C-alpha cells in the first residue's frame, strides 16, 4: 500500500532541530494539556489536507506533540502552507503590530509539529490517532488495518470522517473499544464544535478521554451515536442537496441562494460558498457513499447524485482548494 519511503521526519522549522524554543508566556497561557486529566501527549494525524492540517495546528497550539502524515512531501508541504497561513491570521490578531512576537508565536507552535511520509513509523509513538484522509471507506479501512498491527495497545484510533460509519472502520482493527469518531468542523481553528462519536463497542473511558482532549483544545464537544452524518451533517446534507436541486430546476442562481440564506437564515456562508469551502470532491464522496450504501439513505432521492456537482468535480473544479468551484477564487 505504501512505498515505504525513507522515513522523512522533517520539522517544519530548521531551528526546531535544536528545539531550543521555550513556549512564550502567551503560548504557555494557551497550553493547557499539561494538566489535562488524560494520557494523550502525542497526536498523530493522518492527512495533511484542509482538515488534517487544521487539527494539527490546533493540537500543536495547545502544546501537544504532533506528527502530520501524508502520502508524499508535496502534500505535507501543502498542509504546512495551510497551517502557516492560518497561524499568521491568529498571530496578527493576538500580537497586532509586534512582528517579533507574531513570529515567535508561530515558530513555537510549529516546533511541536513533525511531518512524516511513513505511516507505520509515525503510529509507533501515538497516544491518539486522528485520521483525516480522503473520504473513501476502503482507503480508510486499509490505513487503520495497517496501523493496528503496529500501534501500541493503548493508542486510541479516531476518524474525522464526515459521513462513513465509524463501526465499519473499527471492525478492521483489534481495538474496537479504543475506536471512536472525532469529527472536527471546517475551519478547525475557528469552529468550536467537535462531534465525539461512540460505536456500540467504544469504551466509556475512551469517550471521556476524547471529551477531555477536545476541551483541552478549547473546543465544545458533543456526543452522539454512530449513525449517518452524526448530528450536523445529517441536518446539513438535506439542506445543501435541496439547494443544488433548486439551482438545477432553474428556480434561482447559486449567488441568489447564498444571499438568501445569509440574509434570510443568518448563515455566515450560503450553501454554495460553503460547499466550495468544504471541497466539491469531498462533498461528492459523501453523497455517492450515502446513495450507494448509507444506512436508511441508500437509493433515497434526497442524496441522489447531482449532475451539476459531478460535472464540476470531473472538470477539476473542487472549490477554494483548486481555485474554482461554484465560484472563482
Ligand atoms: C450545494 C451543493 C450540494 C452539496 C450536497 C451535499 C452536501 C454535503 C455537505 C457535507 C459537509 C461535510 C463537511 C463536514 O463534515 C462538517 C463541516 O465542517 S460543515 C462546515 C462547517 N463550517 C461552516 O459552516 C463555516 C461557515 N463559515 C464561517 O463560519 C465563516 O464564514 C468563516 C469563519 C469560515 C470565515 O469568517 P468570515 O467572517 O466570513 O471571514 P473572515 O475571514 O473575516 O474570518 C472571520 C474570523 O475567523 C478567522 N479565521 C477564518 N478562517 C480562519 C482560519 N482558517 N484560520 C484562522 N483563523 C481564521 C479570521 O481571522 C477572523 O477572525 P476575527 O477574530 O473575526 O478577526
Ligand atoms: N472538508 C471539510 O469541510 C471536512 C471534511 N471532513 C472529513 O475529513 C477528511 C479529510 O477531508 P479534507 O481534509 O477536506 O480532504 P483533503 O482532500 O483536503 O485532504 C485529504 C488528505 O489525505 C491525504 N491522503 C489520502 N490518502 C491517504 C493515505 N492513505 N495516507 C495518508 N494521507 C492520505 C491526501 O493526500 C490529502 O492531503 C474526510 O474524511 C472528510 O469527510 C470532516 C469535516 C469537514
Coordinates of C-alpha atoms and ligand atoms in Angstrom, one line a residue:
X1 CA 0.0 0.0 0.0
X2 CA 2.8 2.5 0.7
X3 CA 6.2 2.6 -1.0
X4 CA 8.0 2.5 2.4
X5 CA 9.9 5.7 1.7
X6 CA 12.9 6.6 3.7
X7 CA 11.4 7.9 6.8
X8 CA 11.4 11.7 6.5
X9 CA 10.9 13.2 9.8
X10 CA 11.1 16.8 9.0
X11 CA 10.5 19.6 11.4
X12 CA 8.6 22.4 10.0
X13 CA 11.3 24.8 11.2
X14 CA 15.0 24.3 10.8
X15 CA 15.7 25.7 14.3
X16 CA 13.3 23.2 15.8
X17 CA 16.0 20.6 15.3
X18 CA 17.8 22.3 18.2
X19 CA 14.3 22.6 19.7
X20 CA 15.7 25.3 21.9
X21 CA 12.4 27.3 21.7
X22 CA 10.6 27.5 25.0
X23 CA 6.9 28.4 25.0
X24 CA 6.5 32.1 25.3
X25 CA 4.2 33.3 28.2
X26 CA 1.4 33.8 25.7
X27 CA 1.7 30.3 24.4
X28 CA 2.2 28.8 27.9
X29 CA -1.0 30.5 28.8
X30 CA -2.6 28.7 25.8
X31 CA -1.1 25.4 26.8
X32 CA -3.4 23.5 29.0
X33 CA -2.8 19.9 28.2
X34 CA 0.0 19.6 30.7
X35 CA -2.7 19.4 33.4
X36 CA -5.3 17.6 31.4
X37 CA -6.8 14.5 33.0
X38 CA -6.0 12.2 30.2
X39 CA -2.9 10.2 28.9
X40 CA -2.6 11.9 25.5
X41 CA 0.7 13.5 24.8
X42 CA 1.5 12.7 21.1
X43 CA -1.2 13.1 18.5
X44 CA -0.6 11.5 15.0
X45 CA -2.8 13.0 12.3
X46 CA -3.2 11.2 9.0
X47 CA -3.9 13.5 6.1
X48 CA -2.4 17.0 5.8
X49 CA -5.3 18.4 3.8
X50 CA -7.9 21.0 4.8
X51 CA -9.0 19.2 8.0
X52 CA -5.8 17.3 8.9
X53 CA -3.7 20.5 8.8
X54 CA -6.3 22.3 10.9
X55 CA -6.3 19.5 13.5
X56 CA -2.5 19.5 13.6
X57 CA -2.5 23.3 14.1
X58 CA -4.9 23.3 17.0
X59 CA -3.3 20.3 18.8
X60 CA 0.2 21.9 18.5
X61 CA -1.3 25.3 19.6
X62 CA -2.4 23.6 22.8
X63 CA 1.0 22.1 23.4
X64 CA 0.6 18.6 22.1
X65 CA 3.5 16.9 20.2
X66 CA 2.0 16.3 16.8
X67 CA 3.0 14.2 13.8
X68 CA 1.4 15.0 10.5
X69 CA 1.4 12.2 8.0
X70 CA 0.6 12.2 4.3
X71 CA 1.5 10.3 1.1
X72 CA 4.3 12.4 -0.1
X73 CA 6.4 15.5 0.8
X74 CA 4.4 17.7 -1.7
X75 CA 1.1 17.0 0.2
X76 CA 2.9 17.6 3.5
X77 CA 4.3 20.9 2.2
X78 CA 0.7 21.9 1.1
X79 CA -0.5 21.1 4.6
X80 CA 2.3 23.1 6.2
X81 CA 1.3 26.0 4.0
X82 CA -2.3 25.8 5.2
X83 CA -1.0 25.9 8.8
X84 CA 1.4 28.8 8.3
X85 CA -1.2 31.0 6.7
X86 CA -3.7 30.2 9.4
X87 CA -1.3 30.9 12.2
X88 CA -0.4 34.2 10.6
X89 CA -4.0 35.2 10.9
X90 CA -4.2 34.1 14.5
X91 CA -0.8 35.8 15.3
X92 CA -1.8 39.1 13.7
X93 CA -4.9 39.2 15.9
X94 CA -3.0 38.2 19.0
X95 CA 0.0 40.4 18.7
X96 CA -1.2 43.3 16.5
X97 CA 1.9 45.2 15.3
X98 CA 4.5 43.2 17.2
X99 CA 6.0 41.1 14.4
X100 CA 8.7 39.6 16.6
X101 CA 6.0 38.2 18.9
X102 CA 4.0 37.0 16.0
X103 CA 7.0 35.1 14.6
X104 CA 7.8 33.6 18.0
X105 CA 4.2 32.5 18.5
X106 CA 4.1 30.8 15.1
X107 CA 7.5 29.2 15.3
X108 CA 6.9 28.0 18.8
X109 CA 3.8 26.1 17.7
X110 CA 5.4 24.7 14.6
X111 CA 8.3 23.4 16.8
X112 CA 5.8 20.8 18.1
X113 CA 4.9 19.6 14.7
X114 CA 6.8 16.8 12.8
X115 CA 5.9 15.5 9.4
X116 CA 6.3 12.0 8.0
X117 CA 5.5 10.0 4.9
X118 CA 5.9 6.8 6.8
X119 CA 2.5 5.9 8.4
X120 CA 3.7 2.9 10.4
X121 CA 6.8 4.5 11.9
X122 CA 4.7 7.5 13.0
X123 CA 2.0 5.4 14.7
X124 CA 4.6 3.7 17.0
X125 CA 4.7 6.9 19.1
X126 CA 1.0 7.7 19.0
X127 CA -1.2 8.1 22.1
X128 CA -4.0 9.3 19.8
X129 CA -4.5 8.8 16.0
X130 CA -6.8 11.2 14.2
X131 CA -7.5 10.0 10.6
X132 CA -8.4 12.8 8.2
X133 CA -7.6 11.3 4.8
X134 CA -9.7 11.1 1.7
X135 CA -13.4 10.3 2.3
X136 CA -13.2 6.8 1.0
X137 CA -14.1 3.8 3.2
X138 CA -11.7 1.3 1.5
X139 CA -8.8 3.7 1.8
X140 CA -9.6 4.5 5.5
X141 CA -10.1 0.8 6.3
X142 CA -6.7 -0.1 4.6
X143 CA -5.0 2.6 6.7
X144 CA -6.5 1.5 10.0
X145 CA -5.8 -2.1 9.3
X146 CA -2.2 -1.4 8.6
X147 CA -1.8 0.8 11.6
X148 CA -3.5 -1.5 14.1
X149 CA -0.7 -4.1 14.0
X150 CA 2.0 -1.6 14.8
X151 CA 0.3 0.9 17.1
X152 CA 0.9 0.5 20.9
X153 CA -2.0 -1.3 22.7
X154 CA -3.0 1.9 24.5
X155 CA -3.3 4.1 21.3
X156 CA -6.8 5.4 20.6
X157 CA -7.9 5.4 17.0
X158 CA -10.3 8.1 15.7
X159 CA -11.7 9.2 12.4
X160 CA -12.6 12.7 11.3
X161 CA -14.9 11.2 8.6
X162 CA -18.0 13.3 7.6
X163 CA -20.2 10.5 6.7
X164 CA -18.8 7.0 7.0
X165 CA -19.9 4.6 9.7
X166 CA -17.2 4.5 12.4
X167 CA -18.1 0.9 13.1
X168 CA -17.1 0.0 9.5
X169 CA -13.6 1.4 10.2
X170 CA -13.3 0.0 13.7
X171 CA -14.1 -3.5 12.6
X172 CA -10.8 -3.9 10.6
X173 CA -8.8 -3.4 13.9
X174 CA -8.4 -5.4 17.1
X175 CA -9.2 -2.3 19.2
X176 CA -12.9 -1.8 18.9
X177 CA -13.1 -0.4 22.5
X178 CA -10.4 2.2 21.6
X179 CA -12.1 3.4 18.4
X180 CA -14.4 6.4 18.0
X181 CA -15.3 9.3 15.7
X182 CA -13.7 12.6 16.4
X183 CA -15.5 14.9 13.9
X184 CA -13.9 18.4 13.7
X185 CA -15.5 21.2 11.7
X186 CA -14.1 23.4 9.0
X187 CA -12.1 25.7 9.5
X188 CA -10.8 23.8 12.5
X189 CA -9.0 26.8 14.2
X190 CA -12.3 28.7 14.2
X191 CA -15.1 26.2 14.7
X192 CA -15.6 25.2 18.3
X193 CA -17.7 22.1 17.7
X194 CA -16.3 18.5 17.7
X195 CA -18.7 15.5 17.5
X196 CA -17.4 12.6 19.6
X197 CA -19.0 9.5 18.0
X198 CA -19.3 6.3 20.0
X199 CA -19.8 2.9 18.4
X200 CA -21.5 0.1 20.2
X201 CA -18.0 -1.0 21.4
X202 CA -16.3 2.2 22.3
X203 CA -15.3 2.1 26.0
X204 CA -16.9 4.9 28.2
X205 CA -13.4 5.8 29.5
X206 CA -12.2 6.3 25.9
X207 CA -15.1 8.7 25.2
X208 CA -14.2 10.5 28.5
X209 CA -10.6 10.8 27.4
X210 CA -11.7 12.2 24.0
X211 CA -14.1 14.7 25.6
X212 CA -11.2 15.9 27.9
X213 CA -8.9 16.1 24.9
X214 CA -11.4 18.3 23.0
X215 CA -11.8 20.6 26.0
X216 CA -8.0 20.9 26.3
X217 CA -8.2 22.3 22.7
X218 CA -10.8 24.8 23.9
X219 CA -13.4 23.0 21.7
X220 CA -17.0 22.3 22.6
X221 CA -17.5 18.5 22.3
X222 CA -20.9 16.9 21.8
X223 CA -21.5 13.2 21.9
X224 CA -23.6 11.1 19.6
X225 CA -24.2 7.6 18.3
X226 CA -22.6 6.2 15.1
X227 CA -25.4 6.9 12.5
X228 CA -25.0 8.6 9.1
X229 CA -23.9 12.2 9.4
X230 CA -23.8 12.0 13.2
X231 CA -25.6 15.3 14.2
X232 CA -24.7 18.3 12.0
X233 CA -24.2 16.6 8.6
X234 CA -27.4 14.7 9.0
X235 CA -29.1 18.0 9.0
X236 CA -26.7 19.9 6.7
X237 CA -26.8 17.4 3.8
X238 CA -30.5 17.6 3.2
X239 CA -30.4 21.4 3.3
X240 CA -27.5 21.6 0.9
X241 CA -28.8 18.9 -1.5
X242 CA -32.1 20.8 -1.7
X243 CA -30.0 24.0 -2.5
X244 CA -28.4 22.4 -5.5
X245 CA -31.8 20.9 -6.7
X246 CA -33.2 24.5 -6.6
X247 CA -30.4 25.6 -8.9
X248 CA -30.8 22.5 -11.2
X249 CA -34.5 23.2 -11.5
X250 CA -33.7 26.8 -12.5
X251 CA -35.5 28.3 -9.5
X252 CA -32.6 30.6 -8.6
X253 CA -28.8 31.1 -9.1
X254 CA -26.2 29.9 -6.7
X255 CA -25.4 33.5 -5.9
X256 CA -29.0 34.3 -5.0
X257 CA -29.5 31.1 -3.0
X258 CA -26.4 32.1 -1.0
X259 CA -27.6 35.6 -0.5
X260 CA -31.0 34.4 0.5
X261 CA -29.7 32.0 3.2
X262 CA -27.2 34.5 4.6
X263 CA -29.8 37.3 4.9
X264 CA -32.8 35.2 5.4
X265 CA -31.5 32.5 7.7
X266 CA -28.5 34.3 9.2
X267 CA -25.9 31.8 7.9
X268 CA -22.3 33.0 7.7
X269 CA -22.0 31.3 4.3
X270 CA -24.6 30.3 1.8
X271 CA -24.7 26.6 0.7
X272 CA -22.6 27.1 -2.5
X273 CA -20.0 29.2 -0.7
X274 CA -19.9 26.5 1.9
X275 CA -19.5 23.6 -0.4
X276 CA -16.7 25.5 -2.2
X277 CA -15.1 25.8 1.2
X278 CA -15.6 22.1 2.1
X279 CA -14.4 20.8 -1.2
X280 CA -16.6 19.6 -4.0
X281 CA -14.7 16.3 -4.2
X282 CA -15.4 15.5 -0.5
X283 CA -19.0 16.5 -1.0
X284 CA -19.3 14.2 -3.9
X285 CA -17.7 11.3 -2.0
X286 CA -20.3 11.9 0.8
X287 CA -23.3 12.0 -1.5
X288 CA -22.1 8.9 -3.5
X289 CA -21.4 7.0 -0.4
X290 CA -24.8 7.6 1.2
X291 CA -26.7 7.0 -2.1
X292 CA -24.9 3.7 -2.5
X293 CA -25.0 2.3 1.0
X294 CA -25.9 4.9 3.6
X295 CA -27.9 3.3 6.4
X296 CA -31.6 4.3 5.8
X297 CA -30.4 6.6 2.9
X298 CA -29.3 4.1 0.1
X299 CA -31.1 5.0 -3.1
X300 CA -33.0 7.9 -1.5
X301 CA -33.5 10.7 -3.9
X302 CA -32.5 13.1 -1.1
X303 CA -28.9 12.1 -1.7
X304 CA -29.1 11.1 -5.4
X305 CA -26.1 12.2 -7.4
X306 CA -26.1 15.8 -8.6
X307 CA -25.2 16.2 -12.3
X308 CA -24.1 19.8 -11.7
X309 CA -21.8 18.8 -8.8
X310 CA -20.4 15.8 -10.7
X311 CA -19.6 17.9 -13.8
X312 CA -17.7 20.4 -11.7
X313 CA -15.7 17.6 -9.9
X314 CA -15.0 15.9 -13.2
X315 CA -13.6 19.1 -14.6
X316 CA -11.3 19.6 -11.6
X317 CA -13.3 22.5 -10.1
X318 CA -13.2 21.4 -6.5
X319 CA -13.8 24.7 -4.8
X320 CA -11.4 27.0 -3.0
X321 CA -8.8 24.3 -2.8
X322 CA -8.5 24.2 -6.6
X323 CA -9.2 27.9 -7.3
X324 CA -12.7 27.4 -8.7
X325 CA -15.9 25.6 -7.8
X326 CA -19.2 27.2 -8.0
X327 CA -17.3 30.5 -7.7
X328 CA -13.8 31.5 -8.9
X329 CA -11.1 32.3 -6.2
Ligands
LIG1 C1 -24.7 22.9 -2.5 C2 -24.0 21.7 -3.2 C3 -24.7 20.4 -2.9 C4 -24.0 19.6 -1.8 C5 -24.8 18.4 -1.4 C6 -24.1 17.6 -0.3 C7 -23.6 18.4 0.9 C8 -22.7 17.7 1.8 C9 -22.1 18.5 2.9 C10 -21.3 17.7 3.9 C11 -20.4 18.6 4.8 C12 -19.1 17.9 5.1 C13 -18.3 18.8 6.0 C14 -18.3 18.3 7.4 O1 -18.1 17.1 7.6 C15 -18.6 19.2 8.5 C16 -18.2 20.7 8.3 O2 -17.2 21.2 8.6 S1 -19.5 21.6 7.7 C17 -18.8 23.2 7.6 C18 -18.9 23.9 8.9 N1 -18.3 25.2 8.7 C19 -19.1 26.3 8.4 O3 -20.3 26.2 8.3 C20 -18.3 27.6 8.1 C21 -19.3 28.7 8.0 N2 -18.5 29.9 7.7 C22 -17.9 30.7 8.7 O4 -18.0 30.4 9.9 C23 -17.2 31.9 8.3 O5 -17.5 32.2 7.0 C24 -15.6 31.7 8.4 C25 -15.1 31.5 9.8 C26 -15.2 30.5 7.6 C27 -14.9 32.9 7.8 O6 -15.5 34.0 8.5 P1 -15.8 35.4 7.8 O7 -16.3 36.4 8.7 O8 -16.6 35.0 6.6 O9 -14.4 35.8 7.2 P2 -13.1 36.2 8.0 O10 -12.0 35.8 7.0 O11 -13.1 37.6 8.5 O12 -12.9 35.3 9.3 C28 -13.6 35.5 10.5 C29 -12.7 35.3 11.6 O13 -12.2 33.9 11.6 C30 -10.8 33.9 11.5 N3 -10.5 32.8 10.6 C31 -11.2 32.4 9.5 N4 -10.6 31.4 8.9 C32 -9.5 31.1 9.6 C33 -8.5 30.1 9.5 N5 -8.5 29.2 8.6 N6 -7.5 30.1 10.5 C34 -7.5 31.0 11.5 N7 -8.5 32.0 11.6 C35 -9.4 32.0 10.7 C36 -10.4 35.2 10.9 O14 -9.1 35.6 11.3 C37 -11.5 36.1 11.6 O15 -11.1 36.4 12.9 P3 -11.6 37.6 13.7 O16 -11.2 37.4 15.1 O17 -13.1 37.7 13.5 O18 -10.9 38.8 13.1
LIG2 N1 -13.6 19.4 4.1 C1 -14.4 19.6 5.1 O1 -15.0 20.7 5.3 C2 -14.5 18.5 6.2 C3 -14.0 17.2 5.9 N2 -14.1 16.3 6.9 C4 -13.6 14.9 6.6 O2 -12.1 14.9 6.8 C5 -11.5 14.0 5.9 C6 -10.5 14.8 5.1 O3 -11.2 15.8 4.4 P1 -10.4 17.0 3.8 O4 -9.3 17.5 4.7 O5 -11.4 18.0 3.3 O6 -9.7 16.3 2.5 P2 -8.4 16.8 1.6 O7 -8.7 16.3 0.3 O8 -8.2 18.3 1.8 O9 -7.2 16.1 2.3 C7 -7.1 14.7 2.3 C8 -5.6 14.4 2.5 O10 -5.5 13.0 2.8 C9 -4.3 12.6 2.1 N3 -4.4 11.1 1.9 C10 -5.2 10.4 1.1 N4 -4.9 9.1 1.3 C11 -4.0 9.0 2.3 C12 -3.4 7.9 2.9 N5 -3.6 6.7 2.6 N6 -2.5 8.2 3.9 C13 -2.2 9.5 4.3 N7 -2.7 10.6 3.7 C14 -3.6 10.3 2.7 C15 -4.3 13.3 0.8 O11 -3.1 13.4 0.2 C16 -4.8 14.7 1.3 O12 -3.7 15.5 1.7 C17 -12.6 13.4 5.1 O13 -12.9 12.2 5.8 C18 -13.7 14.4 5.2 O14 -15.0 13.8 5.1 C19 -14.7 16.5 8.1 C20 -15.1 17.7 8.4 C21 -15.1 18.8 7.4

